[in-house]
Short mmCIF file of C-alpha atoms and ligand atoms in Angstrom, two decimals:
data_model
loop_
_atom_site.label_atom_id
_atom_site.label_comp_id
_atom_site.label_asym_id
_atom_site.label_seq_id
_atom_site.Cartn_x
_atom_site.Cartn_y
_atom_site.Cartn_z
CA UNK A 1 20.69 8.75 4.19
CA UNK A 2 22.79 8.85 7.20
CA UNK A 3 23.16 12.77 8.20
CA UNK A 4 27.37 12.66 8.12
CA UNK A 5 27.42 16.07 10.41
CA UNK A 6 27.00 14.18 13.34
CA UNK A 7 28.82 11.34 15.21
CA UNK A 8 26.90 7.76 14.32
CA UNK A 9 25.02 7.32 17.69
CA UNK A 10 22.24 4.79 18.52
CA UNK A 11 19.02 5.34 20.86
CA UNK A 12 16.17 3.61 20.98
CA UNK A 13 14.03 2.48 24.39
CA UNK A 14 10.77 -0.05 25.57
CA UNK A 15 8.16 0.81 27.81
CA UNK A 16 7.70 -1.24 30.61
CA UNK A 17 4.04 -1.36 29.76
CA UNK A 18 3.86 -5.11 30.59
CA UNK A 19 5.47 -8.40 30.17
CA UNK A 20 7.57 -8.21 27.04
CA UNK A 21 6.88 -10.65 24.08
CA UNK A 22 8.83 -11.80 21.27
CA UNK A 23 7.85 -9.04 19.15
CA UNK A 24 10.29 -7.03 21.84
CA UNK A 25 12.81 -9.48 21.81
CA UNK A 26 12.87 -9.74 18.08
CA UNK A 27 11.94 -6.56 16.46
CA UNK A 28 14.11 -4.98 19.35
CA UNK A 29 16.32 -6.29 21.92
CA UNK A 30 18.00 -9.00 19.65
CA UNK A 31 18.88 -6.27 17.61
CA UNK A 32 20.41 -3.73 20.17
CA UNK A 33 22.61 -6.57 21.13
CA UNK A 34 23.88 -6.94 17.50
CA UNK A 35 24.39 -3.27 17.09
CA UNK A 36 26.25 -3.04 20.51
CA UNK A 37 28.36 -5.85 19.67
CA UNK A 38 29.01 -4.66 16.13
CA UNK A 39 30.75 -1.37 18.54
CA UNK A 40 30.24 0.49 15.32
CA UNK A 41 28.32 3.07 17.11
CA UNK A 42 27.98 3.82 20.61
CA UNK A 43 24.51 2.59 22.01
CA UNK A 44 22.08 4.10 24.38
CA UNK A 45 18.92 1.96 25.66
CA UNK A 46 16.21 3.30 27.87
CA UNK A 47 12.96 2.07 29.72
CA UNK A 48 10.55 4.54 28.06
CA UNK A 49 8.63 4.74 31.62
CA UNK A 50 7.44 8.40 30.68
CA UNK A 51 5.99 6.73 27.61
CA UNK A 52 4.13 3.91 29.79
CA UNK A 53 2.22 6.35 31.58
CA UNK A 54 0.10 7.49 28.70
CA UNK A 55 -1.92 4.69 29.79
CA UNK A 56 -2.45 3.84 32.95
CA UNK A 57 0.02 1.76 35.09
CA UNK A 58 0.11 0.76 38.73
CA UNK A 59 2.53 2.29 40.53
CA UNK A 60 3.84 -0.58 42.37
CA UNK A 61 3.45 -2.68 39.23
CA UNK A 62 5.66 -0.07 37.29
CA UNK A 63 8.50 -0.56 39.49
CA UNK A 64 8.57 -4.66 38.70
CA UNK A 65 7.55 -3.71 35.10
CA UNK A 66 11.22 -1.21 34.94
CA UNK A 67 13.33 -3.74 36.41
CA UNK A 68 11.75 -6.57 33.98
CA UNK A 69 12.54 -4.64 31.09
CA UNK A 70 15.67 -3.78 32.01
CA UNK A 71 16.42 -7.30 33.26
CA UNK A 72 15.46 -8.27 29.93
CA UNK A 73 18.09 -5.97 28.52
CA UNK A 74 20.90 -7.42 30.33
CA UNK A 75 20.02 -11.06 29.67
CA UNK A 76 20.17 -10.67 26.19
CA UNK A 77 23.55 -9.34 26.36
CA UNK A 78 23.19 -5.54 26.93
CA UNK A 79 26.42 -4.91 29.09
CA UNK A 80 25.75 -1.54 31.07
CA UNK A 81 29.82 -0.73 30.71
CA UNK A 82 29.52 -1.07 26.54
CA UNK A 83 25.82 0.41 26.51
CA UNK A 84 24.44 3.34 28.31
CA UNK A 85 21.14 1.78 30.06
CA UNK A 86 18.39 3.70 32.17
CA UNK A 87 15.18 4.30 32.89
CA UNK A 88 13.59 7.80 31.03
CA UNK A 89 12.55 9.37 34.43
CA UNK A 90 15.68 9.55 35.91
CA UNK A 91 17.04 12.03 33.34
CA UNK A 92 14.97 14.95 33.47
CA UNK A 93 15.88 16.33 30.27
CA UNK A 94 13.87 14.21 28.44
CA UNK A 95 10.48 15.72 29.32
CA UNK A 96 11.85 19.35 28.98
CA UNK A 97 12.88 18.94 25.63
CA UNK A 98 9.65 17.16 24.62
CA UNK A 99 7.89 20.47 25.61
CA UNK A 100 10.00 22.23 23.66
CA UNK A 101 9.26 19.88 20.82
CA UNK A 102 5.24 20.10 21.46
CA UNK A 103 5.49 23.79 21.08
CA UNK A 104 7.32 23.01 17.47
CA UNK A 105 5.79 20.09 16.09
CA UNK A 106 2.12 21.07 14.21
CA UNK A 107 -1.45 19.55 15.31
CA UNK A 108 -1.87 18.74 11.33
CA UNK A 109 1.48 16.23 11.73
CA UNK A 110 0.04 14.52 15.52
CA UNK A 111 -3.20 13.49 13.76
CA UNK A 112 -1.95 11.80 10.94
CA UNK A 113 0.19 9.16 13.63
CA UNK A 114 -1.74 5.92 13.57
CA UNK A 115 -0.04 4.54 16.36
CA UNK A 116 -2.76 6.50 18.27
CA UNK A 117 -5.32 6.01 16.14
CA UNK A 118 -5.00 2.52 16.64
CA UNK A 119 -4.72 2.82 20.46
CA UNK A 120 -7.37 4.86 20.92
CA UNK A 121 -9.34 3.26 18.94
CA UNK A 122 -13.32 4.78 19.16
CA UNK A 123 -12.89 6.43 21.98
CA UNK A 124 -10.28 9.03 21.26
CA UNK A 125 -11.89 11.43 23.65
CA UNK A 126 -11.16 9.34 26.44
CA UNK A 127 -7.47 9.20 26.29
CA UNK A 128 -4.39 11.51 27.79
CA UNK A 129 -3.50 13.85 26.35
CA UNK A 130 -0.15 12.05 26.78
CA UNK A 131 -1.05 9.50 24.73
CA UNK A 132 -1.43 12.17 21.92
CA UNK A 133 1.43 13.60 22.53
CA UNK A 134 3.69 10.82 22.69
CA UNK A 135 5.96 11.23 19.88
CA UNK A 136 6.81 14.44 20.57
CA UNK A 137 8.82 12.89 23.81
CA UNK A 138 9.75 10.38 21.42
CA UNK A 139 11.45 12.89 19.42
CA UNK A 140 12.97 14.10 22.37
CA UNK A 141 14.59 10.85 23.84
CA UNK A 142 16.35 10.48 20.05
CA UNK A 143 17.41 14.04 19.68
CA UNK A 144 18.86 14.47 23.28
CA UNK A 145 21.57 12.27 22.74
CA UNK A 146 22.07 13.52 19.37
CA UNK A 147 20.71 9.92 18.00
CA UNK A 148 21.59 9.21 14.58
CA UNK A 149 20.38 5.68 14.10
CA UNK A 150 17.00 4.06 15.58
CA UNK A 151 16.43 0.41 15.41
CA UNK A 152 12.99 -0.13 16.12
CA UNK A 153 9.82 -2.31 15.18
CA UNK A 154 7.90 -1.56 11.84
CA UNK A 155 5.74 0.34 13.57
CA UNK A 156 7.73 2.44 15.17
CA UNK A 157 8.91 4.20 11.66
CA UNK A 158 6.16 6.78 11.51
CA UNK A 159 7.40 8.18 14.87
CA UNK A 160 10.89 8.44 13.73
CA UNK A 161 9.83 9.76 10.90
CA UNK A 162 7.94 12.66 12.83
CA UNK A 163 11.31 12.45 14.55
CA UNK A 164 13.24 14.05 11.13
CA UNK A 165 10.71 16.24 11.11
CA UNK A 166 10.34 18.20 14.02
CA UNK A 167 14.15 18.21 14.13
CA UNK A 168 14.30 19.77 10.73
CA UNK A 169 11.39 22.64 11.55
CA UNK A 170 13.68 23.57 14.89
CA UNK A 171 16.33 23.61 12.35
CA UNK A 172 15.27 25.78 10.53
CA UNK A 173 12.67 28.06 12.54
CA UNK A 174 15.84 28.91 14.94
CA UNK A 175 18.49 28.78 12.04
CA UNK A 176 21.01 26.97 13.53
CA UNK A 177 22.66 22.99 12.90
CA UNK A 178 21.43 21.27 16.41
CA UNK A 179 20.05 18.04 15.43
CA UNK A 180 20.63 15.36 13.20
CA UNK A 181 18.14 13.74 10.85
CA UNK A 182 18.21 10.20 12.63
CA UNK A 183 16.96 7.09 10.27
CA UNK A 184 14.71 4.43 11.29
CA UNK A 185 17.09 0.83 11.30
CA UNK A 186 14.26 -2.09 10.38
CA UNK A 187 16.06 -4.71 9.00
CA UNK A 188 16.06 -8.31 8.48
CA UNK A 189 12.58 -10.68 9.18
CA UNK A 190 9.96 -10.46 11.75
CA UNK A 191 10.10 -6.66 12.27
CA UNK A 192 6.17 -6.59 12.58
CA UNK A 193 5.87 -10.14 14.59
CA UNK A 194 2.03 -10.22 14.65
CA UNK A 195 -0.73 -11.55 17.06
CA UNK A 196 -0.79 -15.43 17.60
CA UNK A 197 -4.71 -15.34 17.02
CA UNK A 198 -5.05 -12.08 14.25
CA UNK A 199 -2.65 -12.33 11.49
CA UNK A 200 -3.75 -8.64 11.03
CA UNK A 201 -2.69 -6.99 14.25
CA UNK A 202 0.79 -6.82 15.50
CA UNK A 203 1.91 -8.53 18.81
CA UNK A 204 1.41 -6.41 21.94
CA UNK A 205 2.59 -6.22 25.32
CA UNK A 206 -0.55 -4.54 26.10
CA UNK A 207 -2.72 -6.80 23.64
CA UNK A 208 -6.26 -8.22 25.28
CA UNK A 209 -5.21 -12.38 25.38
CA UNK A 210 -2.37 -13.86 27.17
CA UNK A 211 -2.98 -16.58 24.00
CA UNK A 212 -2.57 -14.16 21.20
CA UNK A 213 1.30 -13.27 22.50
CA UNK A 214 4.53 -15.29 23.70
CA UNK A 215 6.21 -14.01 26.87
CA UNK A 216 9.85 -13.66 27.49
CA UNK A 217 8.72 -15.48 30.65
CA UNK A 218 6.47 -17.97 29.15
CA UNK A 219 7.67 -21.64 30.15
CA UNK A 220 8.20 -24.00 27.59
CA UNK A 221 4.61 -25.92 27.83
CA UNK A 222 3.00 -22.60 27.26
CA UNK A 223 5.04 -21.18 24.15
CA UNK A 224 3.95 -24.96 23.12
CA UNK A 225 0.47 -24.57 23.43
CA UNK A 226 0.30 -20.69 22.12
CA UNK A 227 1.97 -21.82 18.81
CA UNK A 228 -0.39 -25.24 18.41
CA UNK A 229 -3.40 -23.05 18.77
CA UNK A 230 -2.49 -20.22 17.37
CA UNK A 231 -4.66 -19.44 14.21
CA UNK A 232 -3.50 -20.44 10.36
CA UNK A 233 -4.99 -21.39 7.37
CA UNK A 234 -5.82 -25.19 6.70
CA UNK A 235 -3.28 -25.04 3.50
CA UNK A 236 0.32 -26.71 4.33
CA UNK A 237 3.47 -24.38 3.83
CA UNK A 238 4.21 -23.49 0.12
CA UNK A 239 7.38 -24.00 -1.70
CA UNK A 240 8.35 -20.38 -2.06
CA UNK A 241 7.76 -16.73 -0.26
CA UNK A 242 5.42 -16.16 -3.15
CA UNK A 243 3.30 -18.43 -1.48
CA UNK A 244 2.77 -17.07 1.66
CA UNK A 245 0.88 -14.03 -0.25
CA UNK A 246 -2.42 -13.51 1.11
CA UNK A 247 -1.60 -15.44 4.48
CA UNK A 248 -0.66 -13.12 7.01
CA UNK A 249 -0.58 -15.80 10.04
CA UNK A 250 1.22 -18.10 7.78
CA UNK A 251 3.87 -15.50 6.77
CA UNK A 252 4.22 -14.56 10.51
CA UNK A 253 4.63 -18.48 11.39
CA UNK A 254 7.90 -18.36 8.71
CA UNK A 255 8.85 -15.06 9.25
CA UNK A 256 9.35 -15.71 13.66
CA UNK A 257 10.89 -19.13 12.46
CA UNK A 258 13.73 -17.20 10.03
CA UNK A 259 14.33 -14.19 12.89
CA UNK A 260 14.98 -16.84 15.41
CA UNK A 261 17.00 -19.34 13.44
CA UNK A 262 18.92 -16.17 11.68
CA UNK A 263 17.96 -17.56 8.37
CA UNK A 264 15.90 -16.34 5.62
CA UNK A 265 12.62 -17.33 5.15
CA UNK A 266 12.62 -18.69 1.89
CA UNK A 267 15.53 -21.17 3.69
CA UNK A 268 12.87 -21.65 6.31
CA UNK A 269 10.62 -22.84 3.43
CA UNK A 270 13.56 -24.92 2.02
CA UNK A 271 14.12 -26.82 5.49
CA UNK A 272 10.34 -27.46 5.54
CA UNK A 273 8.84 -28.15 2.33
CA UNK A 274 5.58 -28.66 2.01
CA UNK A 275 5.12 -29.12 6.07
CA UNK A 276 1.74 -29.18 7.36
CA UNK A 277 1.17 -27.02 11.13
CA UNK A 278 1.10 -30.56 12.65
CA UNK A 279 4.53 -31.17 12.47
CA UNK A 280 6.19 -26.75 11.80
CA UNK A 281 4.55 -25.92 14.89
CA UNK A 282 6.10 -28.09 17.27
CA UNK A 283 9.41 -27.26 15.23
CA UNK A 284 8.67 -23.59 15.67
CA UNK A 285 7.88 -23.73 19.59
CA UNK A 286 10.98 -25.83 20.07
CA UNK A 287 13.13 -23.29 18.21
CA UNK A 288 11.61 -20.31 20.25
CA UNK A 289 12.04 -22.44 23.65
CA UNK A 290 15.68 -22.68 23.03
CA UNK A 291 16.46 -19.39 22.12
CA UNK A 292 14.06 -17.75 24.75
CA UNK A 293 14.87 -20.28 28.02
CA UNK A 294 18.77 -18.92 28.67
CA UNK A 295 17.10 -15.25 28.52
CA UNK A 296 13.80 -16.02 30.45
CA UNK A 297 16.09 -18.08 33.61
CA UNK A 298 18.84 -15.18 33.52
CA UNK A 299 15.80 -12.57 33.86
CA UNK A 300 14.97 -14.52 36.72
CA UNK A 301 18.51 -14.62 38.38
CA UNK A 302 17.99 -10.58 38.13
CA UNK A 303 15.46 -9.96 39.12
CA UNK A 304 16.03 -11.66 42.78
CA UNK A 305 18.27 -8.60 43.31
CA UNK A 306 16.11 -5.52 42.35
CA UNK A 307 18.85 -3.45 44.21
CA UNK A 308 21.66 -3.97 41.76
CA UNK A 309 18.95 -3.77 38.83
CA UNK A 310 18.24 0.04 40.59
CA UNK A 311 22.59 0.36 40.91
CA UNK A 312 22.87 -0.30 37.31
CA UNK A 313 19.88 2.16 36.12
CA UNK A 314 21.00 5.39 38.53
CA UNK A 315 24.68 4.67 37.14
CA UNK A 316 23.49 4.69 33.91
CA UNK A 317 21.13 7.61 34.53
CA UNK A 318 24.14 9.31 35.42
CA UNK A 319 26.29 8.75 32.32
CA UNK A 320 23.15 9.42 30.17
CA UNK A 321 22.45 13.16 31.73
CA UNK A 322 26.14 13.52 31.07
CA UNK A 323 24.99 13.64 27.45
CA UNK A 324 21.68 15.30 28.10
CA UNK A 325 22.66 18.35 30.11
CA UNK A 326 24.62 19.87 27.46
CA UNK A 327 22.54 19.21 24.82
CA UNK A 328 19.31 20.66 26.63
CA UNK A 329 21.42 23.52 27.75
CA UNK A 330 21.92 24.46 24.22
CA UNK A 331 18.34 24.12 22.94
CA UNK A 332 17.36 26.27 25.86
CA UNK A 333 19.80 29.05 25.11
CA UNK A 334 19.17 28.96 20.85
CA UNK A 335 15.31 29.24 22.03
CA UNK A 336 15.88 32.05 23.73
CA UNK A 337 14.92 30.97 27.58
CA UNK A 338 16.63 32.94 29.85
CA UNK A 339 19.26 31.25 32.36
CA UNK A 340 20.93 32.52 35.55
P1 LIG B 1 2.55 -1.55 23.91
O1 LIG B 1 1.46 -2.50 23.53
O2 LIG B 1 2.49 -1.12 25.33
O3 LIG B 1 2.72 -0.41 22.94
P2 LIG B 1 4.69 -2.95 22.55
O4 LIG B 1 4.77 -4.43 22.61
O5 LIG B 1 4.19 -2.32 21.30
O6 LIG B 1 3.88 -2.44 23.83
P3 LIG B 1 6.76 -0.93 22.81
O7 LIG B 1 7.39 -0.64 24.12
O8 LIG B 1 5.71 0.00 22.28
O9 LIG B 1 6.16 -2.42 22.85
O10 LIG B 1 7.88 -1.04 21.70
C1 LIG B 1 9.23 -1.41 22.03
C2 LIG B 1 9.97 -1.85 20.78
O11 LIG B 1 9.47 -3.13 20.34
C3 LIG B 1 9.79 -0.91 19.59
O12 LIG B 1 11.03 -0.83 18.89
C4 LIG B 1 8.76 -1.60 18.74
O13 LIG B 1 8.87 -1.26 17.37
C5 LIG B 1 9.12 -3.05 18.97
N1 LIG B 1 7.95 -3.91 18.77
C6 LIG B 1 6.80 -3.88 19.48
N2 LIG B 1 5.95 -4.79 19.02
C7 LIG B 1 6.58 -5.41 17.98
C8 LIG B 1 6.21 -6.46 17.09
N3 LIG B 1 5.03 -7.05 17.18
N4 LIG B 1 7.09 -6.85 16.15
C9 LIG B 1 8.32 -6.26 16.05
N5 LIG B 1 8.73 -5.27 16.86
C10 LIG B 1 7.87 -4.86 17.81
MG1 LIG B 2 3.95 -0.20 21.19
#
C-alpha cells in the first residue's frame, strides 16, 4: 500500500562495487529509466559508494568504478535535468541519518538480513562492521528524500522491508509523522537474473568468475561465449512456464530472454518451441548484444571525459542536499540534538 501522506517520490542507488552486469541493467537501471520517463514521480538515483566500502575497494579503482556506474546511468537514458543523480558521499546527510537509524533499528532485526549472511558467508567474524550495518544506511538514503517507492532487485526487498520498519519504530518512539512507509517496486521478469554457471545464486558484480556474469562492457564475442557455456540442463525448452519448474538455469535462460525482448516468458516459449540450447543460445546472446552494444559504446564516449561525469555528480549532489538538509534538520531537532 502506497503511504498517501506523502508526495510519490522514487530513490533507489548501485554501488560501484565493480563492473555492472545485466542483473544491474535489468533488475535496475532499465527500470529507473521507465519510471523516469513515465514522470509519474520524481526520481532520485545514487552511486551507493558508502555502501561499496563495506568491502574493500581500491581507492583509485573507486573513482573509475563511480564514474562507470554513473556513466552507465546516463547511457541508459537517465537525464541528470529529469533525474536527480549523485554519488552518496557527496551528501553528507546520508551517513548522519544512518546513525541515527543504527541507534533505532534492534540487533534481533540486523541478524535476520540474509543479504549478509550470504556475504559473509563462514566467516562472519571477519567482516566490517559496515557490512552489518548496511541497511541501516540503506534506510537512510530512502528516508532522506522522503522516498516513497523503491525499484530494486529481488533481493533487495528484505532491506526495504527493514526500511518500513525502522521508519515506523522512529515513528512512533518520537511520536511524530516524519517518514513514509516506502514499498519495494519488483515487477515484471528477470528481477533475480542469476549466475551464468549456478542457477542457484544470483548474478553479482562482485561474484568469483568473470564466466558466471555478463558485463555492461562485455563485447559481443564474449556475451557469445558466456551464454554457449553457461550451464543448463540437457532437456530442450518446454512448451509452457510450467515446464521450466525445477530448472532454475533454464528459467533464468527464458526469464533474461522475456526482460530484454519486453515480452513475457511464456511468449518467449511461444517464439521458441521446443528449441534445444544449440540454436536459443545464440538467439539469446544476439538479443542481449543488441540491446547492451548502444549502452556499452555510449559508456565509453563518457567515460573519455571523467570531468563532466564529476560536473554532473557535484550538480546533482547539490540539488540532492537541497532535499537532504531539511529533512536531516528535522530528525535532528524531533530527536532532541541540540543546534546552535
Ligand atoms: P554486489 O555483488 O557488490 O552486491 P550487485 O550486483 O548485487 O553487487 P548492487 O549494487 O548490490 O549490485 O545492487 C544494485 C541494484 O541491482 C539493486 O537494485 C539490486 O537489487 C539489483 N540487482 C543486483 N543483482 C541483481 C540480479 N542478479 N538480478 C536482478 N537485480 C539485481
Ligand atoms: Mg548486491
Amino acid at each position: 500500500m502506497r503511504d498517501a501522506r506523502f508526495t510519490p517520490r522514487v530513490f533507489s542507488g548501485i554501488k560501484p562495487s565493480g563492473g555492472l552486469t545485466l542483473g544491474n541493467y535489468l533488475g535496475a537501471i532499465k527500470r529507473f529509466v521507465q519510471t523516469q520517463d513515465a514522470a509519474t514521480h520524481e526520481t532520485i538515483y545514487c552511486v551507493a559508494d558508502l555502501h561499496a566500502i563495506t568491502v574493500w575497494q581500491d581507492p583509485k579503482e573507486l573513482h573509475a568504478a563511480t564514474r562507470e556506474v554513473a556513466a552507465a546511468f546516463l547511457a541508459s537514458g537517465i537525464d541528470p535535468e529529469r533525474s536527480v543523480l549523485f554519488n552518496q558521499s557527496q551528501v553528507s546527510q546520508h551517513a548522519e541519518l544512518a546513525w541515527i537509524f543504527n541507534c533505532v533499528t534492534r540487533l534481533g532485526w540486523m541478524n535476520r538480513m540474509t543479504q549478509f549472511k550470504e556475504k559473509a558467508g563462514k566467516n562472519a567474524e571477519a567482516q566490517s562492521l559496515g557490512l552489518y550495518a548496511y541497511p541501516s544506511l540503506m534506510a537512510a538514503d530512502i528516508l532522506l528524500y522522503h522516498a516513497t517507492h523503491v525499484p530494486v532487485g529481488e533481493d533487495q526487498k528484505q532491506h526495504v522491508e527493514l526500511t518500513r520498519d525502522i521508519a515506523a519504530k522512529f515513528n512512533h518512539d518520537y511520536k511524530v509523522d516524519l517518514f513514509p512507509l516506502p514499498e519495494p517496486v519488483i515487477e515484471g521478469p528477470a528481477m533475480r537474473v542469476m549466475n551464468l554457471r549456478d542457477g542457484t545464486r544470483k548474478m553479482s558484480k562482485s561474484g568469483e568468475s568473470d564466466m558466471e556474469r555478463i558485463n555492461l562492457t562485455d563485447d559481443a564475442d564474449t556475451i557469445l561465449r558466456k551464454f554457449q557455456k553457461a550451464r543448463t540442463d540437457p532437456a530442450p525448452l518446454p512448451e509452457t512456464v510450467e515446464g521450466l519448474q525445477g530448472r532454475p538455469e533454464a528459467r533464468n535462460l527464458v526469464e533474461i530472454y522475456a526482460a530484454l525482448a519486453g515480452i513475457a516468458p511464456a511468449e518467449v516459449l511461444a517464439r521458441h518451441p521446443g528449441a534445444g540450447w544449440g540454436t536459443f543460445k545464440p538467439a539469446l546472446a544476439e538479443l542481449a548484444v543488441e540491446t547492451l552494444s548502444p549502452v556499452s559504446r555510449e559508456m565509453a564516449r563518457l567515460m573519455a571525459d571523467p570531468a563532466e561525469i564529476d560536473r554532473l555528480l557535484a550538480r546533482g549532489a547539490e540539488r540532492a542536499r537541497a532535499i537532504a538538509a531539511p529533512v536531516l534538520s528535522r530528525t535532528y531537532e524531533v530527536v532532541g540534538l541540540l543546534r546552535g
